[in-house]
């Protein structure tokens, strides 16, 4: 695993031990409150072992990337520009794999450029976050309180993170490691995803698209994943017994295996 600087952006990279089996690289884009680190635990080494040169970017204001002090001024369009900056520096146009907010960034990126394929993983739907927020207010009021606290720079109890990301057991040491790496999110980006800068499907490039969700996802529940799939004319695959943080769940490999089986059917 290598940590690189693409200008002022932190990019983690993991390469196959020999010559890559695939010329097309993968670029992973994280969700709100996290950074490139969430892909380093399992997904980057897994896909490098599968023959892909794999990258994960920390969007502006996240991880070790630029503009940490200006986080609340950052928009979804700023995050799209981050992705464009990284794509321009890669040896070939990558497959984009976006989780949660990262899935929204992928959809907005497709308004400006094409890619070989895209994976939307527990992604914010093109209809935005309003439906999710209303569902949380009624069904998980304590969870939305914790998310709002983190949004404003607070430090909710680690159990809030457990409820937000995990359905399967996670040991306390791992949970605290993830908790320490989580951070606030941009208010402006949250509002963009709620109302002000939603995807415009008529303007988007339409690569092959894999749309995935998790049965026990409280943040982007299966019904919203199905809405995304219906709009793009693709099937939705919902993984049983997983929560929102699929790349960190105990059974993360079931998701990675599914993506790995699909990718070679779409790219060279």
PDB file of C-alpha atoms in Angstrom:
ATOM      1  CA  UNK A   1       0.000   0.000   0.000  1.00  0.00           C
ATOM      2  CA  UNK A   2       1.418   3.357  -1.017  1.00  0.00           C
ATOM      3  CA  UNK A   3       0.278   6.813   0.075  1.00  0.00           C
ATOM      4  CA  UNK A   4       0.741   9.302  -2.747  1.00  0.00           C
ATOM      5  CA  UNK A   5       0.205  13.010  -3.351  1.00  0.00           C
ATOM      6  CA  UNK A   6      -1.728  13.887  -6.487  1.00  0.00           C
ATOM      7  CA  UNK A   7      -1.169  17.611  -6.173  1.00  0.00           C
ATOM      8  CA  UNK A   8      -2.754  18.445  -2.816  1.00  0.00           C
ATOM      9  CA  UNK A   9      -4.878  15.288  -2.713  1.00  0.00           C
ATOM     10  CA  UNK A  10      -4.116  12.188  -0.655  1.00  0.00           C
ATOM     11  CA  UNK A  11      -4.374   9.065  -2.815  1.00  0.00           C
ATOM     12  CA  UNK A  12      -3.776   5.545  -1.526  1.00  0.00           C
ATOM     13  CA  UNK A  13      -2.609   3.035  -4.124  1.00  0.00           C
ATOM     14  CA  UNK A  14      -2.230  -0.731  -4.179  1.00  0.00           C
ATOM     15  CA  UNK A  15      -0.711  -2.523  -7.169  1.00  0.00           C
ATOM     16  CA  UNK A  16      -0.675  -6.179  -8.180  1.00  0.00           C
ATOM     17  CA  UNK A  17       2.507  -8.002  -7.208  1.00  0.00           C
ATOM     18  CA  UNK A  18       3.241  -8.743 -10.888  1.00  0.00           C
ATOM     19  CA  UNK A  19       2.067  -7.186 -14.119  1.00  0.00           C
ATOM     20  CA  UNK A  20      -1.574  -6.022 -13.802  1.00  0.00           C
ATOM     21  CA  UNK A  21      -4.018  -8.448 -15.376  1.00  0.00           C
ATOM     22  CA  UNK A  22      -6.209  -5.497 -16.393  1.00  0.00           C
ATOM     23  CA  UNK A  23      -5.130  -2.259 -18.062  1.00  0.00           C
ATOM     24  CA  UNK A  24      -8.094  -0.404 -16.562  1.00  0.00           C
ATOM     25  CA  UNK A  25      -7.433   0.817 -13.012  1.00  0.00           C
ATOM     26  CA  UNK A  26     -10.014   1.253 -10.262  1.00  0.00           C
ATOM     27  CA  UNK A  27     -10.657   4.496  -8.372  1.00  0.00           C
ATOM     28  CA  UNK A  28     -12.556   4.213  -5.065  1.00  0.00           C
ATOM     29  CA  UNK A  29     -14.428   7.245  -3.713  1.00  0.00           C
ATOM     30  CA  UNK A  30     -15.423   7.325  -0.050  1.00  0.00           C
ATOM     31  CA  UNK A  31     -18.605   8.529   1.605  1.00  0.00           C
ATOM     32  CA  UNK A  32     -19.302  11.331   4.066  1.00  0.00           C
ATOM     33  CA  UNK A  33     -17.405  11.560   7.374  1.00  0.00           C
ATOM     34  CA  UNK A  34     -14.612   9.224   6.200  1.00  0.00           C
ATOM     35  CA  UNK A  35     -11.632   9.227   3.815  1.00  0.00           C
ATOM     36  CA  UNK A  36      -9.557   6.979   1.585  1.00  0.00           C
ATOM     37  CA  UNK A  37      -8.629   4.949   4.658  1.00  0.00           C
ATOM     38  CA  UNK A  38     -11.970   3.075   4.592  1.00  0.00           C
ATOM     39  CA  UNK A  39     -10.910   1.266   1.392  1.00  0.00           C
ATOM     40  CA  UNK A  40      -7.414   0.377   2.617  1.00  0.00           C
ATOM     41  CA  UNK A  41      -8.564  -2.189   5.163  1.00  0.00           C
ATOM     42  CA  UNK A  42      -9.819  -4.773   2.654  1.00  0.00           C
ATOM     43  CA  UNK A  43     -10.834  -3.536  -0.786  1.00  0.00           C
ATOM     44  CA  UNK A  44      -7.572  -2.047  -2.107  1.00  0.00           C
ATOM     45  CA  UNK A  45      -5.454  -5.142  -1.400  1.00  0.00           C
ATOM     46  CA  UNK A  46      -8.240  -7.476  -2.524  1.00  0.00           C
ATOM     47  CA  UNK A  47      -8.580  -5.842  -5.939  1.00  0.00           C
ATOM     48  CA  UNK A  48      -4.809  -5.538  -6.346  1.00  0.00           C
ATOM     49  CA  UNK A  49      -4.601  -9.302  -5.774  1.00  0.00           C
ATOM     50  CA  UNK A  50      -7.330  -9.682  -8.424  1.00  0.00           C
ATOM     51  CA  UNK A  51      -5.097  -7.914 -10.973  1.00  0.00           C
ATOM     52  CA  UNK A  52      -6.235  -4.283 -10.781  1.00  0.00           C
ATOM     53  CA  UNK A  53      -4.108  -1.275  -9.966  1.00  0.00           C
ATOM     54  CA  UNK A  54      -6.356   0.247  -7.323  1.00  0.00           C
ATOM     55  CA  UNK A  55      -6.539   3.804  -5.994  1.00  0.00           C
ATOM     56  CA  UNK A  56      -8.585   5.556  -3.308  1.00  0.00           C
ATOM     57  CA  UNK A  57      -8.759   9.344  -3.023  1.00  0.00           C
ATOM     58  CA  UNK A  58      -9.450  11.387   0.081  1.00  0.00           C
ATOM     59  CA  UNK A  59     -11.731  14.130  -1.198  1.00  0.00           C
ATOM     60  CA  UNK A  60     -10.883  17.742  -0.352  1.00  0.00           C
ATOM     61  CA  UNK A  61     -11.299  18.450   3.345  1.00  0.00           C
ATOM     62  CA  UNK A  62     -10.879  14.749   4.191  1.00  0.00           C
ATOM     63  CA  UNK A  63      -7.973  12.634   5.366  1.00  0.00           C
ATOM     64  CA  UNK A  64      -4.672  14.131   4.285  1.00  0.00           C
ATOM     65  CA  UNK A  65      -6.098  16.137   1.396  1.00  0.00           C
ATOM     66  CA  UNK A  66      -6.258  19.862   0.768  1.00  0.00           C
ATOM     67  CA  UNK A  67      -8.593  22.441   2.325  1.00  0.00           C
ATOM     68  CA  UNK A  68      -9.214  20.771   5.676  1.00  0.00           C
ATOM     69  CA  UNK A  69      -9.721  24.190   7.267  1.00  0.00           C
ATOM     70  CA  UNK A  70     -12.298  25.127   4.610  1.00  0.00           C
ATOM     71  CA  UNK A  71     -14.380  21.945   4.873  1.00  0.00           C
ATOM     72  CA  UNK A  72     -17.748  23.668   5.206  1.00  0.00           C
ATOM     73  CA  UNK A  73     -17.233  25.663   2.007  1.00  0.00           C
ATOM     74  CA  UNK A  74     -16.778  22.518  -0.085  1.00  0.00           C
ATOM     75  CA  UNK A  75     -19.498  21.449  -2.500  1.00  0.00           C
ATOM     76  CA  UNK A  76     -20.247  18.251  -4.360  1.00  0.00           C
ATOM     77  CA  UNK A  77     -18.832  20.000  -7.443  1.00  0.00           C
ATOM     78  CA  UNK A  78     -15.549  20.463  -5.540  1.00  0.00           C
ATOM     79  CA  UNK A  79     -15.492  16.733  -4.880  1.00  0.00           C
ATOM     80  CA  UNK A  80     -16.191  16.052  -8.568  1.00  0.00           C
ATOM     81  CA  UNK A  81     -13.214  18.244  -9.464  1.00  0.00           C
ATOM     82  CA  UNK A  82     -11.095  16.174  -7.072  1.00  0.00           C
ATOM     83  CA  UNK A  83     -12.058  13.019  -8.957  1.00  0.00           C
ATOM     84  CA  UNK A  84     -11.297  14.710 -12.280  1.00  0.00           C
ATOM     85  CA  UNK A  85      -7.876  15.781 -10.974  1.00  0.00           C
ATOM     86  CA  UNK A  86      -7.023  12.213  -9.997  1.00  0.00           C
ATOM     87  CA  UNK A  87      -8.413  10.681 -13.210  1.00  0.00           C
ATOM     88  CA  UNK A  88      -6.247  13.069 -15.262  1.00  0.00           C
ATOM     89  CA  UNK A  89      -3.118  11.743 -13.529  1.00  0.00           C
ATOM     90  CA  UNK A  90      -3.870   8.027 -13.923  1.00  0.00           C
ATOM     91  CA  UNK A  91      -2.373   5.980 -16.789  1.00  0.00           C
ATOM     92  CA  UNK A  92      -5.861   5.089 -18.093  1.00  0.00           C
ATOM     93  CA  UNK A  93      -9.431   6.143 -17.376  1.00  0.00           C
ATOM     94  CA  UNK A  94     -10.534   4.159 -14.316  1.00  0.00           C
ATOM     95  CA  UNK A  95     -13.669   2.382 -13.249  1.00  0.00           C
ATOM     96  CA  UNK A  96     -15.246   4.568 -10.560  1.00  0.00           C
ATOM     97  CA  UNK A  97     -16.503   2.856  -7.400  1.00  0.00           C
ATOM     98  CA  UNK A  98     -18.364   5.190  -5.066  1.00  0.00           C
ATOM     99  CA  UNK A  99     -19.808   4.471  -1.631  1.00  0.00           C
ATOM    100  CA  UNK A 100     -22.675   6.525  -0.160  1.00  0.00           C
ATOM    101  CA  UNK A 101     -21.766  10.193  -0.804  1.00  0.00           C
ATOM    102  CA  UNK A 102     -19.048   8.882  -3.124  1.00  0.00           C
ATOM    103  CA  UNK A 103     -21.792   7.330  -5.242  1.00  0.00           C
ATOM    104  CA  UNK A 104     -23.377  10.773  -5.611  1.00  0.00           C
ATOM    105  CA  UNK A 105     -19.978  12.160  -6.642  1.00  0.00           C
ATOM    106  CA  UNK A 106     -19.717   9.422  -9.288  1.00  0.00           C
ATOM    107  CA  UNK A 107     -23.152  10.317 -10.668  1.00  0.00           C
ATOM    108  CA  UNK A 108     -22.221  14.009 -10.855  1.00  0.00           C
ATOM    109  CA  UNK A 109     -18.866  13.165 -12.466  1.00  0.00           C
ATOM    110  CA  UNK A 110     -20.712  11.285 -15.208  1.00  0.00           C
ATOM    111  CA  UNK A 111     -22.364  14.556 -16.189  1.00  0.00           C
ATOM    112  CA  UNK A 112     -18.967  15.782 -17.382  1.00  0.00           C
ATOM    113  CA  UNK A 113     -17.065  12.691 -18.558  1.00  0.00           C
ATOM    114  CA  UNK A 114     -17.399   9.013 -19.353  1.00  0.00           C
ATOM    115  CA  UNK A 115     -15.680   6.054 -17.706  1.00  0.00           C
ATOM    116  CA  UNK A 116     -15.438   2.361 -18.652  1.00  0.00           C
ATOM    117  CA  UNK A 117     -17.830   1.332 -15.872  1.00  0.00           C
ATOM    118  CA  UNK A 118     -19.193   2.559 -12.539  1.00  0.00           C
ATOM    119  CA  UNK A 119     -20.200   0.894  -9.277  1.00  0.00           C
ATOM    120  CA  UNK A 120     -22.670   2.616  -6.954  1.00  0.00           C
ATOM    121  CA  UNK A 121     -22.335   1.041  -3.521  1.00  0.00           C
ATOM    122  CA  UNK A 122     -25.008   1.997  -0.967  1.00  0.00           C
ATOM    123  CA  UNK A 123     -25.103   5.244  -2.923  1.00  0.00           C
ATOM    124  CA  UNK A 124     -27.067   8.384  -2.235  1.00  0.00           C
ATOM    125  CA  UNK A 125     -29.866   8.099  -4.817  1.00  0.00           C
ATOM    126  CA  UNK A 126     -30.315  10.620  -7.635  1.00  0.00           C
ATOM    127  CA  UNK A 127     -33.434  11.838  -5.801  1.00  0.00           C
ATOM    128  CA  UNK A 128     -31.170  12.984  -2.959  1.00  0.00           C
ATOM    129  CA  UNK A 129     -31.032  12.540   0.803  1.00  0.00           C
ATOM    130  CA  UNK A 130     -34.446  13.882   1.764  1.00  0.00           C
ATOM    131  CA  UNK A 131     -36.114  10.464   1.810  1.00  0.00           C
ATOM    132  CA  UNK A 132     -33.305   9.014   3.905  1.00  0.00           C
ATOM    133  CA  UNK A 133     -33.438  11.918   6.365  1.00  0.00           C
ATOM    134  CA  UNK A 134     -37.198  11.562   6.846  1.00  0.00           C
ATOM    135  CA  UNK A 135     -36.849   7.807   7.367  1.00  0.00           C
ATOM    136  CA  UNK A 136     -34.140   8.321   9.980  1.00  0.00           C
ATOM    137  CA  UNK A 137     -36.186  10.924  11.837  1.00  0.00           C
ATOM    138  CA  UNK A 138     -39.029   8.450  12.255  1.00  0.00           C
ATOM    139  CA  UNK A 139     -37.112   5.188  12.641  1.00  0.00           C
ATOM    140  CA  UNK A 140     -33.681   6.085  14.062  1.00  0.00           C
ATOM    141  CA  UNK A 141     -33.915   9.502  15.743  1.00  0.00           C
ATOM    142  CA  UNK A 142     -30.856   8.844  17.925  1.00  0.00           C
ATOM    143  CA  UNK A 143     -28.801   7.987  14.843  1.00  0.00           C
ATOM    144  CA  UNK A 144     -29.723  11.177  12.983  1.00  0.00           C
ATOM    145  CA  UNK A 145     -28.867  13.122  16.165  1.00  0.00           C
ATOM    146  CA  UNK A 146     -25.411  11.503  16.207  1.00  0.00           C
ATOM    147  CA  UNK A 147     -24.861  12.231  12.499  1.00  0.00           C
ATOM    148  CA  UNK A 148     -25.843  15.864  12.986  1.00  0.00           C
ATOM    149  CA  UNK A 149     -23.509  16.082  15.962  1.00  0.00           C
ATOM    150  CA  UNK A 150     -20.606  14.753  13.879  1.00  0.00           C
ATOM    151  CA  UNK A 151     -21.549  17.096  11.032  1.00  0.00           C
ATOM    152  CA  UNK A 152     -21.095  19.990  13.439  1.00  0.00           C
ATOM    153  CA  UNK A 153     -17.759  18.755  14.778  1.00  0.00           C
ATOM    154  CA  UNK A 154     -19.131  16.947  17.821  1.00  0.00           C
ATOM    155  CA  UNK A 155     -18.042  13.577  19.139  1.00  0.00           C
ATOM    156  CA  UNK A 156     -21.013  11.242  19.581  1.00  0.00           C
ATOM    157  CA  UNK A 157     -20.569   7.946  21.346  1.00  0.00           C
ATOM    158  CA  UNK A 158     -18.781   5.224  19.329  1.00  0.00           C
ATOM    159  CA  UNK A 159     -21.946   3.140  19.496  1.00  0.00           C
ATOM    160  CA  UNK A 160     -23.506   5.634  17.086  1.00  0.00           C
ATOM    161  CA  UNK A 161     -20.866   4.687  14.529  1.00  0.00           C
ATOM    162  CA  UNK A 162     -21.594   1.019  15.146  1.00  0.00           C
ATOM    163  CA  UNK A 163     -25.279   1.596  14.439  1.00  0.00           C
ATOM    164  CA  UNK A 164     -24.587   3.711  11.347  1.00  0.00           C
ATOM    165  CA  UNK A 165     -22.124   1.399   9.626  1.00  0.00           C
ATOM    166  CA  UNK A 166     -22.457  -2.115  10.941  1.00  0.00           C
ATOM    167  CA  UNK A 167     -25.011  -4.884  11.176  1.00  0.00           C
ATOM    168  CA  UNK A 168     -22.525  -7.667  11.832  1.00  0.00           C
ATOM    169  CA  UNK A 169     -20.360  -7.844  14.954  1.00  0.00           C
ATOM    170  CA  UNK A 170     -17.323  -5.564  15.030  1.00  0.00           C
ATOM    171  CA  UNK A 171     -14.799  -5.770  17.836  1.00  0.00           C
ATOM    172  CA  UNK A 172     -14.266  -2.760  20.060  1.00  0.00           C
ATOM    173  CA  UNK A 173     -10.655  -2.187  18.985  1.00  0.00           C
ATOM    174  CA  UNK A 174     -11.588  -2.007  15.302  1.00  0.00           C
ATOM    175  CA  UNK A 175     -14.591   0.197  16.058  1.00  0.00           C
ATOM    176  CA  UNK A 176     -12.434   2.671  17.971  1.00  0.00           C
ATOM    177  CA  UNK A 177      -9.853   2.701  15.174  1.00  0.00           C
ATOM    178  CA  UNK A 178     -12.556   3.647  12.670  1.00  0.00           C
ATOM    179  CA  UNK A 179     -14.081   6.127  15.118  1.00  0.00           C
ATOM    180  CA  UNK A 180     -10.797   7.994  15.499  1.00  0.00           C
ATOM    181  CA  UNK A 181     -10.475   8.341  11.725  1.00  0.00           C
ATOM    182  CA  UNK A 182     -14.000   9.651  11.151  1.00  0.00           C
ATOM    183  CA  UNK A 183     -14.485  13.404  10.830  1.00  0.00           C
ATOM    184  CA  UNK A 184     -17.084  16.121  10.216  1.00  0.00           C
ATOM    185  CA  UNK A 185     -18.592  16.588   6.760  1.00  0.00           C
ATOM    186  CA  UNK A 186     -19.236  19.712   4.725  1.00  0.00           C
ATOM    187  CA  UNK A 187     -22.648  21.282   5.441  1.00  0.00           C
ATOM    188  CA  UNK A 188     -22.661  22.594   1.880  1.00  0.00           C
ATOM    189  CA  UNK A 189     -22.098  19.111   0.433  1.00  0.00           C
ATOM    190  CA  UNK A 190     -24.895  17.679   2.572  1.00  0.00           C
ATOM    191  CA  UNK A 191     -27.290  20.364   1.315  1.00  0.00           C
ATOM    192  CA  UNK A 192     -26.154  19.714  -2.267  1.00  0.00           C
ATOM    193  CA  UNK A 193     -27.055  16.047  -1.838  1.00  0.00           C
ATOM    194  CA  UNK A 194     -30.359  16.891  -0.183  1.00  0.00           C
ATOM    195  CA  UNK A 195     -31.727  19.469  -2.591  1.00  0.00           C
ATOM    196  CA  UNK A 196     -29.428  21.870  -4.414  1.00  0.00           C
ATOM    197  CA  UNK A 197     -27.175  19.846  -6.736  1.00  0.00           C
ATOM    198  CA  UNK A 198     -28.799  16.525  -7.546  1.00  0.00           C
ATOM    199  CA  UNK A 199     -27.754  14.454 -10.583  1.00  0.00           C
ATOM    200  CA  UNK A 200     -29.279  15.255 -13.963  1.00  0.00           C
ATOM    201  CA  UNK A 201     -29.599  11.852 -15.656  1.00  0.00           C
ATOM    202  CA  UNK A 202     -30.339  13.379 -19.063  1.00  0.00           C
ATOM    203  CA  UNK A 203     -26.868  14.966 -19.047  1.00  0.00           C
ATOM    204  CA  UNK A 204     -24.984  11.882 -17.851  1.00  0.00           C
ATOM    205  CA  UNK A 205     -22.761   9.517 -19.726  1.00  0.00           C
ATOM    206  CA  UNK A 206     -24.164   6.021 -19.196  1.00  0.00           C
ATOM    207  CA  UNK A 207     -21.422   3.439 -18.747  1.00  0.00           C
ATOM    208  CA  UNK A 208     -22.208  -0.087 -17.567  1.00  0.00           C
ATOM    209  CA  UNK A 209     -23.351   0.416 -13.989  1.00  0.00           C
ATOM    210  CA  UNK A 210     -23.473  -1.976 -11.026  1.00  0.00           C
ATOM    211  CA  UNK A 211     -25.885  -0.854  -8.300  1.00  0.00           C
ATOM    212  CA  UNK A 212     -25.499  -2.496  -4.898  1.00  0.00           C
ATOM    213  CA  UNK A 213     -27.074  -2.091  -1.483  1.00  0.00           C
ATOM    214  CA  UNK A 214     -27.254  -3.724   1.939  1.00  0.00           C
ATOM    215  CA  UNK A 215     -30.250  -5.323   3.646  1.00  0.00           C
ATOM    216  CA  UNK A 216     -29.695  -3.611   7.010  1.00  0.00           C
ATOM    217  CA  UNK A 217     -28.502  -0.219   5.764  1.00  0.00           C
ATOM    218  CA  UNK A 218     -30.206   2.435   7.919  1.00  0.00           C
ATOM    219  CA  UNK A 219     -28.742   5.352   5.949  1.00  0.00           C
ATOM    220  CA  UNK A 220     -29.477   4.275   2.362  1.00  0.00           C
ATOM    221  CA  UNK A 221     -32.056   1.509   2.767  1.00  0.00           C
ATOM    222  CA  UNK A 222     -32.734  -1.063   0.041  1.00  0.00           C
ATOM    223  CA  UNK A 223     -35.810   0.760  -1.244  1.00  0.00           C
ATOM    224  CA  UNK A 224     -33.637   3.755  -2.128  1.00  0.00           C
ATOM    225  CA  UNK A 225     -31.060   1.560  -3.830  1.00  0.00           C
ATOM    226  CA  UNK A 226     -33.900   0.104  -5.896  1.00  0.00           C
ATOM    227  CA  UNK A 227     -35.004   3.647  -6.826  1.00  0.00           C
ATOM    228  CA  UNK A 228     -31.503   4.361  -8.136  1.00  0.00           C
ATOM    229  CA  UNK A 229     -31.449   1.150 -10.136  1.00  0.00           C
ATOM    230  CA  UNK A 230     -34.875   1.809 -11.639  1.00  0.00           C
ATOM    231  CA  UNK A 231     -33.925   5.296 -12.782  1.00  0.00           C
ATOM    232  CA  UNK A 232     -30.808   3.994 -14.546  1.00  0.00           C
ATOM    233  CA  UNK A 233     -32.524   0.915 -15.951  1.00  0.00           C
ATOM    234  CA  UNK A 234     -30.295  -1.511 -14.059  1.00  0.00           C
ATOM    235  CA  UNK A 235     -31.044  -4.298 -11.573  1.00  0.00           C
ATOM    236  CA  UNK A 236     -30.292  -3.703  -7.908  1.00  0.00           C
ATOM    237  CA  UNK A 237     -28.445  -6.328  -5.892  1.00  0.00           C
ATOM    238  CA  UNK A 238     -29.051  -6.188  -2.128  1.00  0.00           C
ATOM    239  CA  UNK A 239     -26.611  -8.073   0.074  1.00  0.00           C
ATOM    240  CA  UNK A 240     -28.242  -9.846   3.016  1.00  0.00           C
ATOM    241  CA  UNK A 241     -26.984  -9.481   6.570  1.00  0.00           C
ATOM    242  CA  UNK A 242     -24.879  -6.356   5.910  1.00  0.00           C
ATOM    243  CA  UNK A 243     -25.057  -2.737   7.063  1.00  0.00           C
ATOM    244  CA  UNK A 244     -24.056   0.519   5.375  1.00  0.00           C
ATOM    245  CA  UNK A 245     -20.304   0.123   5.846  1.00  0.00           C
ATOM    246  CA  UNK A 246     -20.085  -2.882   3.557  1.00  0.00           C
ATOM    247  CA  UNK A 247     -16.353  -2.484   2.888  1.00  0.00           C
ATOM    248  CA  UNK A 248     -15.652  -2.837   6.619  1.00  0.00           C
ATOM    249  CA  UNK A 249     -18.232  -5.456   7.587  1.00  0.00           C
ATOM    250  CA  UNK A 250     -17.090  -8.940   8.591  1.00  0.00           C
ATOM    251  CA  UNK A 251     -18.459 -10.366   5.324  1.00  0.00           C
ATOM    252  CA  UNK A 252     -17.009  -7.599   3.114  1.00  0.00           C
ATOM    253  CA  UNK A 253     -15.632 -10.262   0.773  1.00  0.00           C
ATOM    254  CA  UNK A 254     -19.107 -11.187  -0.507  1.00  0.00           C
ATOM    255  CA  UNK A 255     -19.407  -7.644  -1.885  1.00  0.00           C
ATOM    256  CA  UNK A 256     -15.872  -7.580  -3.272  1.00  0.00           C
ATOM    257  CA  UNK A 257     -16.378 -10.974  -4.938  1.00  0.00           C
ATOM    258  CA  UNK A 258     -19.561  -9.748  -6.604  1.00  0.00           C
ATOM    259  CA  UNK A 259     -17.831  -6.652  -7.997  1.00  0.00           C
ATOM    260  CA  UNK A 260     -14.803  -8.693  -9.074  1.00  0.00           C
ATOM    261  CA  UNK A 261     -17.031 -11.132 -10.977  1.00  0.00           C
ATOM    262  CA  UNK A 262     -18.822  -8.283 -12.770  1.00  0.00           C
ATOM    263  CA  UNK A 263     -15.872  -6.102 -13.746  1.00  0.00           C
ATOM    264  CA  UNK A 264     -14.220  -8.374 -16.348  1.00  0.00           C
ATOM    265  CA  UNK A 265     -17.521  -8.638 -18.214  1.00  0.00           C
ATOM    266  CA  UNK A 266     -17.490  -4.850 -18.705  1.00  0.00           C
ATOM    267  CA  UNK A 267     -13.846  -3.833 -19.258  1.00  0.00           C
ATOM    268  CA  UNK A 268     -10.762  -5.065 -21.050  1.00  0.00           C
TER     269      UNK A 268
END
